[in-house]
């Protein structure tokens, strides 16, 4: 559940972001406005979401959702920011400039789901460089193995 | 009584040879060979014992048991290890300089063995009593630097290279405070001869007149034999095993044994220089002189082991600055104070 | 007259030295498993350190998608295998949160006891191996001696020393055995003395302090920006322990402190762990005192089928914030599972921390991050 203060503050921050949608327990935003939103959330003195705790993505079949879990160390708020991107064009701006901790997590998400984070160097991190395909996508198949 | 047992044996042997009509030269050569074999036996037996001792002591320090299966109390563990190591293949990696690579573990033993020629094991039991005994010790002792560098360079491995570079830097740096610390002893003794050094300690051991020098010598000697806290050469958590990284089987065992031989050696010299050599303390001459020597030797070896299993490793730049900024000035000051003290005491008329 | 700066200038411009690359790992005594650091060195000084991980990647997130929710529990053991109880706890709590399952009091207390025991066991490994990394082998054996006693207790509870799979949705798999309580009480009496022993042997050592103090300093702003967590974050002086900041389970009932560091150096990161172990002992003692009677398993459905939706839940693991992100499509198998592995994210700081330090410091810094490769590579 969203904290009341966060829910109250979000529309103010999102005035210039038409794609921002405040849901029951999360917010979603279009990929073009994602960096602006995260920067606003981080720099807003009333929310101060200064800590990116988790960054991952899910292949939903028709689209890929990238989620950002933010925490404010000062106020203790939590916020989930979701961002849908098309499956055949999985580009999303990198947030490394805002949260340096996104570095390895973006690489991991790229490695396993093929989400292309723009504006940074991307290299595989867990799988070897010659690996083909993105194993956490639902259409990924591989020969051998138990299942 | 037991004090002269080895000397009597030598005289008996020499007498036997004279009876058999051997010429004087041959007589002396054979006697020298017997002495060498004796020293070698001393080294090997002690090596075996020290390796066992170190492992057992490490066990006790570390709240565990240590090797106790091979032979009584695990005493034959070293033999079993050697048996294993001999039977292992010495792997020679493709890129190494074969000749130097294989020569290094052989040569590492040479300086240590040569140096046992001037160790006074007991009363009248010094294989060769050189006039420049102490000088000889430092001159030959520093040769092992070259061998370390040979091993590290020939291995064609970056860890080995870093290790051997560290070895050179460290051993050169610590040679200086070591020599300077001994200078105080030499000033008091007025001789570089081992037997005179011991003779001069009949009244009072040098450790009491030169305590600072003893501490410097001990610290520097730990560094010379590359043991914790100064084991940056091997530094197993950083550079795997330094110059020994690529060695296996008996070649590795040679490096390993050379380290222990050096421990015996630097301790033997510390005993001679600072602890009165084979002299019995408090006039307790009921034990033969060579027993006293071995007892003091093991006291120092135990100290080496105690330090090793207690302290962590110092970093290489800290090691260098400790050597140059602490030990060298301290040992120079020690030389100065010794000289001043001698001048004053002489003025008083001691 | 030549000044120091002149000399440095000359060294840099007139005497040309080459940089070289040293490949530390994947097989190296100090990398805690299979992990590689590609070091660019200028003599002994680190110019650049690039961390390469993934050698232990088993695709647990992918495997989970083909297992039922209960079958995933053993996989969580195998991530941070030094603190399996905590991994179990994080996973089952996420599911409970998704499904709204009530956990009985006794089970919560048992969970806290197990989690804190594991935290101590994991920190003991960290403290011990750190001693080895600085070169003092003896400290390691003292820590392992005491860890063994904890593992015996954990074996008593769960039947396994490390891969416990003890927790279930709604509670725990077995009640505490009768002989457990007296033994754990005895151990909690002994442990503080053991911690004093480590302080004497490792923390108080002059050389140890010379090696670790002011080495690899991490300031609080960088730590937060890099999403560092756990002892690493708190060593920099940031007070963020989920047990206090956002209490889960029954942690709000216990009286304990969150130790904080001052300098954010390797020494503080090391000391954090010893201080945290002392606090864990306090928590366990209180939990043992308040351990209620009752069932150890709540009312949970036989087949775990969380409602459609997603859930992200975090607990304070031994190495930092351990988060589970689960997406359910209503089937008995997770649609997507993602684990926020603390040591994976903490490790991202390695190259930042190492730059400019010596070769030997890489080992000191890496050890102070305290990684478990099973968790990093997942």
mmCIF file of N, CA, C and O in Angstrom, chain B residues 59-121:
data_model
loop_
_atom_site.group_PDB
_atom_site.id
_atom_site.type_symbol
_atom_site.label_atom_id
_atom_site.label_comp_id
_atom_site.label_asym_id
_atom_site.label_seq_id
_atom_site.Cartn_x
_atom_site.Cartn_y
_atom_site.Cartn_z
ATOM 1 N N UNK B 59 48.531 -26.356 15.557
ATOM 2 C CA UNK B 59 47.317 -27.009 16.011
ATOM 3 C C UNK B 59 46.908 -26.531 17.388
ATOM 4 O O UNK B 59 45.759 -26.176 17.633
ATOM 5 N N UNK B 60 47.886 -26.476 18.290
ATOM 6 C CA UNK B 60 47.531 -26.058 19.660
ATOM 7 C C UNK B 60 47.127 -24.599 19.694
ATOM 8 O O UNK B 60 46.199 -24.232 20.379
ATOM 9 N N UNK B 61 47.834 -23.777 18.962
ATOM 10 C CA UNK B 61 47.470 -22.356 18.945
ATOM 11 C C UNK B 61 46.067 -22.172 18.371
ATOM 12 O O UNK B 61 45.365 -21.237 18.723
ATOM 13 N N UNK B 62 45.697 -23.047 17.468
ATOM 14 C CA UNK B 62 44.458 -22.849 16.737
ATOM 15 C C UNK B 62 43.321 -23.726 17.248
ATOM 16 O O UNK B 62 42.376 -23.997 16.512
ATOM 17 N N UNK B 63 43.443 -24.185 18.472
ATOM 18 C CA UNK B 63 42.366 -24.957 19.080
ATOM 19 C C UNK B 63 42.016 -26.190 18.270
ATOM 20 O O UNK B 63 40.854 -26.524 18.092
ATOM 21 N N UNK B 64 43.032 -26.854 17.714
ATOM 22 C CA UNK B 64 42.781 -28.126 17.040
ATOM 23 C C UNK B 64 43.927 -29.061 17.393
ATOM 24 O O UNK B 64 44.742 -28.727 18.254
ATOM 25 N N UNK B 65 44.004 -30.232 16.760
ATOM 26 C CA UNK B 65 44.950 -31.242 17.227
ATOM 27 C C UNK B 65 46.269 -31.202 16.466
ATOM 28 O O UNK B 65 47.343 -31.221 17.055
ATOM 29 N N UNK B 66 46.218 -31.130 15.157
ATOM 30 C CA UNK B 66 47.457 -31.228 14.387
ATOM 31 C C UNK B 66 47.763 -32.666 14.044
ATOM 32 O O UNK B 66 47.080 -33.575 14.501
ATOM 33 N N UNK B 67 48.780 -32.923 13.236
ATOM 34 C CA UNK B 67 49.044 -34.289 12.788
ATOM 35 C C UNK B 67 49.445 -35.180 13.948
ATOM 36 O O UNK B 67 50.357 -34.847 14.701
ATOM 37 N N UNK B 68 48.755 -36.305 14.116
ATOM 38 C CA UNK B 68 49.099 -37.195 15.231
ATOM 39 C C UNK B 68 48.936 -38.659 14.863
ATOM 40 O O UNK B 68 48.786 -39.501 15.712
ATOM 41 N N UNK B 69 48.966 -38.949 13.564
ATOM 42 C CA UNK B 69 48.672 -40.330 13.154
ATOM 43 C C UNK B 69 49.919 -41.091 12.739
ATOM 44 O O UNK B 69 50.021 -42.284 12.995
ATOM 45 N N UNK B 70 50.829 -40.406 12.051
ATOM 46 C CA UNK B 70 51.997 -41.123 11.518
ATOM 47 C C UNK B 70 53.064 -41.200 12.596
ATOM 48 O O UNK B 70 53.644 -40.196 12.975
ATOM 49 N N UNK B 71 53.328 -42.404 13.089
ATOM 50 C CA UNK B 71 54.356 -42.567 14.104
ATOM 51 C C UNK B 71 53.864 -42.064 15.445
ATOM 52 O O UNK B 71 52.759 -41.562 15.574
ATOM 53 N N UNK B 72 54.718 -42.197 16.487
ATOM 54 C CA UNK B 72 54.305 -41.747 17.816
ATOM 55 C C UNK B 72 54.054 -40.249 17.811
ATOM 56 O O UNK B 72 54.908 -39.484 17.382
ATOM 57 N N UNK B 73 52.893 -39.830 18.257
ATOM 58 C CA UNK B 73 52.515 -38.415 18.305
ATOM 59 C C UNK B 73 52.629 -37.734 16.937
ATOM 60 O O UNK B 73 52.810 -36.523 16.864
ATOM 61 N N UNK B 74 52.621 -38.497 15.888
ATOM 62 C CA UNK B 74 52.713 -37.896 14.555
ATOM 63 C C UNK B 74 54.101 -37.459 14.162
ATOM 64 O O UNK B 74 54.288 -36.719 13.205
ATOM 65 N N UNK B 75 55.108 -37.963 14.913
ATOM 66 C CA UNK B 75 56.478 -37.487 14.670
ATOM 67 C C UNK B 75 56.986 -37.787 13.267
ATOM 68 O O UNK B 75 57.862 -37.103 12.754
ATOM 69 N N UNK B 76 56.471 -38.841 12.658
ATOM 70 C CA UNK B 76 56.986 -39.220 11.342
ATOM 71 C C UNK B 76 56.184 -38.563 10.220
ATOM 72 O O UNK B 76 56.336 -38.932 9.052
ATOM 73 N N UNK B 77 55.367 -37.604 10.574
ATOM 74 C CA UNK B 77 54.538 -36.949 9.565
ATOM 75 C C UNK B 77 55.380 -36.367 8.438
ATOM 76 O O UNK B 77 55.054 -36.505 7.260
ATOM 77 N N UNK B 78 56.501 -35.735 8.803
ATOM 78 C CA UNK B 78 57.353 -35.105 7.789
ATOM 79 C C UNK B 78 57.858 -36.143 6.794
ATOM 80 O O UNK B 78 57.912 -35.882 5.588
ATOM 81 N N UNK B 79 58.196 -37.333 7.313
ATOM 82 C CA UNK B 79 58.656 -38.409 6.419
ATOM 83 C C UNK B 79 57.556 -38.786 5.431
ATOM 84 O O UNK B 79 57.806 -38.941 4.229
ATOM 85 N N UNK B 80 56.358 -38.938 5.957
ATOM 86 C CA UNK B 80 55.232 -39.303 5.087
ATOM 87 C C UNK B 80 55.014 -38.224 4.025
ATOM 88 O O UNK B 80 54.770 -38.522 2.846
ATOM 89 N N UNK B 81 55.159 -36.971 4.445
ATOM 90 C CA UNK B 81 54.969 -35.873 3.500
ATOM 91 C C UNK B 81 56.015 -35.932 2.395
ATOM 92 O O UNK B 81 55.708 -35.769 1.214
ATOM 93 N N UNK B 82 57.276 -36.155 2.831
ATOM 94 C CA UNK B 82 58.343 -36.217 1.835
ATOM 95 C C UNK B 82 58.085 -37.361 0.871
ATOM 96 O O UNK B 82 58.241 -37.217 -0.343
ATOM 97 N N UNK B 83 57.634 -38.500 1.420
ATOM 98 C CA UNK B 83 57.320 -39.639 0.567
ATOM 99 C C UNK B 83 56.269 -39.275 -0.467
ATOM 100 O O UNK B 83 56.392 -39.584 -1.655
ATOM 101 N N UNK B 84 55.275 -38.568 -0.009
ATOM 102 C CA UNK B 84 54.216 -38.155 -0.939
ATOM 103 C C UNK B 84 54.770 -37.200 -1.988
ATOM 104 O O UNK B 84 54.506 -37.343 -3.184
ATOM 105 N N UNK B 85 55.537 -36.241 -1.527
ATOM 106 C CA UNK B 85 56.000 -35.197 -2.446
ATOM 107 C C UNK B 85 56.967 -35.750 -3.478
ATOM 108 O O UNK B 85 56.976 -35.348 -4.637
ATOM 109 N N UNK B 86 57.809 -36.705 -3.045
ATOM 110 C CA UNK B 86 58.761 -37.286 -3.996
ATOM 111 C C UNK B 86 58.014 -38.011 -5.102
ATOM 112 O O UNK B 86 58.387 -37.963 -6.271
ATOM 113 N N UNK B 87 56.927 -38.688 -4.713
ATOM 114 C CA UNK B 87 56.210 -39.481 -5.710
ATOM 115 C C UNK B 87 55.373 -38.620 -6.644
ATOM 116 O O UNK B 87 54.812 -39.110 -7.609
ATOM 117 N N UNK B 88 55.291 -37.326 -6.365
ATOM 118 C CA UNK B 88 54.481 -36.473 -7.229
ATOM 119 C C UNK B 88 55.298 -35.956 -8.397
ATOM 120 O O UNK B 88 56.501 -35.780 -8.296
ATOM 121 N N UNK B 89 54.571 -35.682 -9.471
ATOM 122 C CA UNK B 89 55.248 -35.154 -10.645
ATOM 123 C C UNK B 89 55.593 -33.684 -10.419
ATOM 124 O O UNK B 89 54.802 -32.943 -9.843
ATOM 125 N N UNK B 90 56.777 -33.300 -10.879
ATOM 126 C CA UNK B 90 57.110 -31.875 -10.860
ATOM 127 C C UNK B 90 56.595 -31.298 -12.166
ATOM 128 O O UNK B 90 57.148 -31.537 -13.236
ATOM 129 N N UNK B 91 55.521 -30.564 -12.082
ATOM 130 C CA UNK B 91 54.909 -30.032 -13.300
ATOM 131 C C UNK B 91 55.716 -28.842 -13.787
ATOM 132 O O UNK B 91 56.013 -27.921 -13.026
ATOM 133 N N UNK B 92 56.095 -28.878 -15.056
ATOM 134 C CA UNK B 92 56.832 -27.770 -15.634
ATOM 135 C C UNK B 92 55.916 -27.083 -16.633
ATOM 136 O O UNK B 92 55.654 -27.622 -17.704
ATOM 137 N N UNK B 93 55.398 -25.906 -16.309
ATOM 138 C CA UNK B 93 54.493 -25.230 -17.235
ATOM 139 C C UNK B 93 55.202 -24.891 -18.542
ATOM 140 O O UNK B 93 56.439 -24.784 -18.583
ATOM 141 N N UNK B 94 54.419 -24.715 -19.589
ATOM 142 C CA UNK B 94 54.992 -24.546 -20.922
ATOM 143 C C UNK B 94 55.898 -23.352 -21.093
ATOM 144 O O UNK B 94 56.907 -23.420 -21.779
ATOM 145 N N UNK B 95 55.544 -22.230 -20.447
ATOM 146 C CA UNK B 95 56.248 -20.989 -20.759
ATOM 147 C C UNK B 95 57.501 -20.775 -19.921
ATOM 148 O O UNK B 95 58.189 -19.781 -20.100
ATOM 149 N N UNK B 96 57.806 -21.682 -19.008
ATOM 150 C CA UNK B 96 58.906 -21.382 -18.094
ATOM 151 C C UNK B 96 60.266 -21.570 -18.756
ATOM 152 O O UNK B 96 60.412 -22.267 -19.766
ATOM 153 N N UNK B 97 61.255 -20.896 -18.161
ATOM 154 C CA UNK B 97 62.653 -21.097 -18.546
ATOM 155 C C UNK B 97 63.129 -22.326 -17.772
ATOM 156 O O UNK B 97 63.453 -22.255 -16.595
ATOM 157 N N UNK B 98 63.145 -23.460 -18.471
ATOM 158 C CA UNK B 98 63.275 -24.745 -17.776
ATOM 159 C C UNK B 98 64.503 -24.835 -16.882
ATOM 160 O O UNK B 98 64.422 -25.277 -15.742
ATOM 161 N N UNK B 99 65.668 -24.429 -17.426
ATOM 162 C CA UNK B 99 66.917 -24.634 -16.698
ATOM 163 C C UNK B 99 66.877 -23.853 -15.381
ATOM 164 O O UNK B 99 67.110 -24.394 -14.299
ATOM 165 N N UNK B 100 66.543 -22.572 -15.495
ATOM 166 C CA UNK B 100 66.552 -21.734 -14.295
ATOM 167 C C UNK B 100 65.426 -22.156 -13.355
ATOM 168 O O UNK B 100 65.601 -22.190 -12.143
ATOM 169 N N UNK B 101 64.309 -22.537 -13.956
ATOM 170 C CA UNK B 101 63.164 -22.964 -13.162
ATOM 171 C C UNK B 101 63.527 -24.151 -12.268
ATOM 172 O O UNK B 101 63.178 -24.195 -11.097
ATOM 173 N N UNK B 102 64.246 -25.110 -12.840
ATOM 174 C CA UNK B 102 64.592 -26.298 -12.062
ATOM 175 C C UNK B 102 65.815 -26.081 -11.192
ATOM 176 O O UNK B 102 66.002 -26.763 -10.186
ATOM 177 N N UNK B 103 66.644 -25.113 -11.583
ATOM 178 C CA UNK B 103 67.859 -24.868 -10.819
ATOM 179 C C UNK B 103 67.546 -24.149 -9.506
ATOM 180 O O UNK B 103 68.185 -24.397 -8.487
ATOM 181 N N UNK B 104 66.547 -23.277 -9.554
ATOM 182 C CA UNK B 104 66.273 -22.429 -8.389
ATOM 183 C C UNK B 104 66.018 -23.229 -7.111
ATOM 184 O O UNK B 104 66.658 -22.957 -6.095
ATOM 185 N N UNK B 105 65.120 -24.231 -7.132
ATOM 186 C CA UNK B 105 64.881 -24.932 -5.868
ATOM 187 C C UNK B 105 66.093 -25.717 -5.380
ATOM 188 O O UNK B 105 66.178 -26.038 -4.201
ATOM 189 N N UNK B 106 67.004 -26.027 -6.286
ATOM 190 C CA UNK B 106 68.220 -26.718 -5.846
ATOM 191 C C UNK B 106 69.159 -25.709 -5.193
ATOM 192 O O UNK B 106 69.720 -25.947 -4.115
ATOM 193 N N UNK B 107 69.309 -24.565 -5.861
ATOM 194 C CA UNK B 107 70.259 -23.572 -5.380
ATOM 195 C C UNK B 107 69.810 -22.913 -4.090
ATOM 196 O O UNK B 107 70.633 -22.430 -3.325
ATOM 197 N N UNK B 108 68.493 -22.899 -3.846
ATOM 198 C CA UNK B 108 68.007 -22.197 -2.656
ATOM 199 C C UNK B 108 68.614 -22.809 -1.399
ATOM 200 O O UNK B 108 68.767 -22.164 -0.377
ATOM 201 N N UNK B 109 69.003 -24.084 -1.488
ATOM 202 C CA UNK B 109 69.570 -24.757 -0.330
ATOM 203 C C UNK B 109 71.028 -24.393 -0.102
ATOM 204 O O UNK B 109 71.535 -24.493 1.008
ATOM 205 N N UNK B 110 71.715 -23.990 -1.180
ATOM 206 C CA UNK B 110 73.171 -23.855 -1.094
ATOM 207 C C UNK B 110 73.604 -22.837 -0.033
ATOM 208 O O UNK B 110 74.394 -23.178 0.853
ATOM 209 N N UNK B 111 73.080 -21.592 -0.079
ATOM 210 C CA UNK B 111 73.563 -20.633 0.923
ATOM 211 C C UNK B 111 73.323 -21.122 2.344
ATOM 212 O O UNK B 111 74.201 -21.005 3.201
ATOM 213 N N UNK B 112 72.146 -21.722 2.576
ATOM 214 C CA UNK B 112 71.844 -22.161 3.935
ATOM 215 C C UNK B 112 72.815 -23.253 4.373
ATOM 216 O O UNK B 112 73.301 -23.248 5.508
ATOM 217 N N UNK B 113 73.087 -24.173 3.469
ATOM 218 C CA UNK B 113 73.974 -25.277 3.843
ATOM 219 C C UNK B 113 75.382 -24.773 4.094
ATOM 220 O O UNK B 113 76.032 -25.167 5.054
ATOM 221 N N UNK B 114 75.843 -23.878 3.221
ATOM 222 C CA UNK B 114 77.201 -23.358 3.371
ATOM 223 C C UNK B 114 77.349 -22.664 4.721
ATOM 224 O O UNK B 114 78.367 -22.784 5.396
ATOM 225 N N UNK B 115 76.290 -22.004 5.118
ATOM 226 C CA UNK B 115 76.381 -21.207 6.337
ATOM 227 C C UNK B 115 76.497 -22.063 7.586
ATOM 228 O O UNK B 115 76.994 -21.604 8.605
ATOM 229 N N UNK B 116 76.055 -23.311 7.508
ATOM 230 C CA UNK B 116 76.180 -24.156 8.696
ATOM 231 C C UNK B 116 77.635 -24.449 9.020
ATOM 232 O O UNK B 116 77.944 -24.919 10.105
ATOM 233 N N UNK B 117 78.540 -24.124 8.087
ATOM 234 C CA UNK B 117 79.967 -24.339 8.324
ATOM 235 C C UNK B 117 80.473 -23.467 9.461
ATOM 236 O O UNK B 117 81.470 -23.793 10.088
ATOM 237 N N UNK B 118 79.802 -22.330 9.711
ATOM 238 C CA UNK B 118 80.340 -21.439 10.743
ATOM 239 C C UNK B 118 79.469 -21.398 11.997
ATOM 240 O O UNK B 118 79.597 -20.516 12.811
ATOM 241 N N UNK B 119 78.551 -22.382 12.126
ATOM 242 C CA UNK B 119 77.705 -22.401 13.321
ATOM 243 C C UNK B 119 78.423 -23.147 14.438
ATOM 244 O O UNK B 119 78.782 -24.306 14.266
ATOM 245 N N UNK B 120 78.615 -22.504 15.574
ATOM 246 C CA UNK B 120 79.234 -23.225 16.696
ATOM 247 C C UNK B 120 78.194 -24.053 17.428
ATOM 248 O O UNK B 120 77.390 -23.522 18.190
ATOM 249 N N UNK B 121 78.219 -25.362 17.183
ATOM 250 C CA UNK B 121 77.190 -26.229 17.755
ATOM 251 C C UNK B 121 77.441 -26.505 19.234
ATOM 252 O O UNK B 121 76.516 -26.848 19.962
#
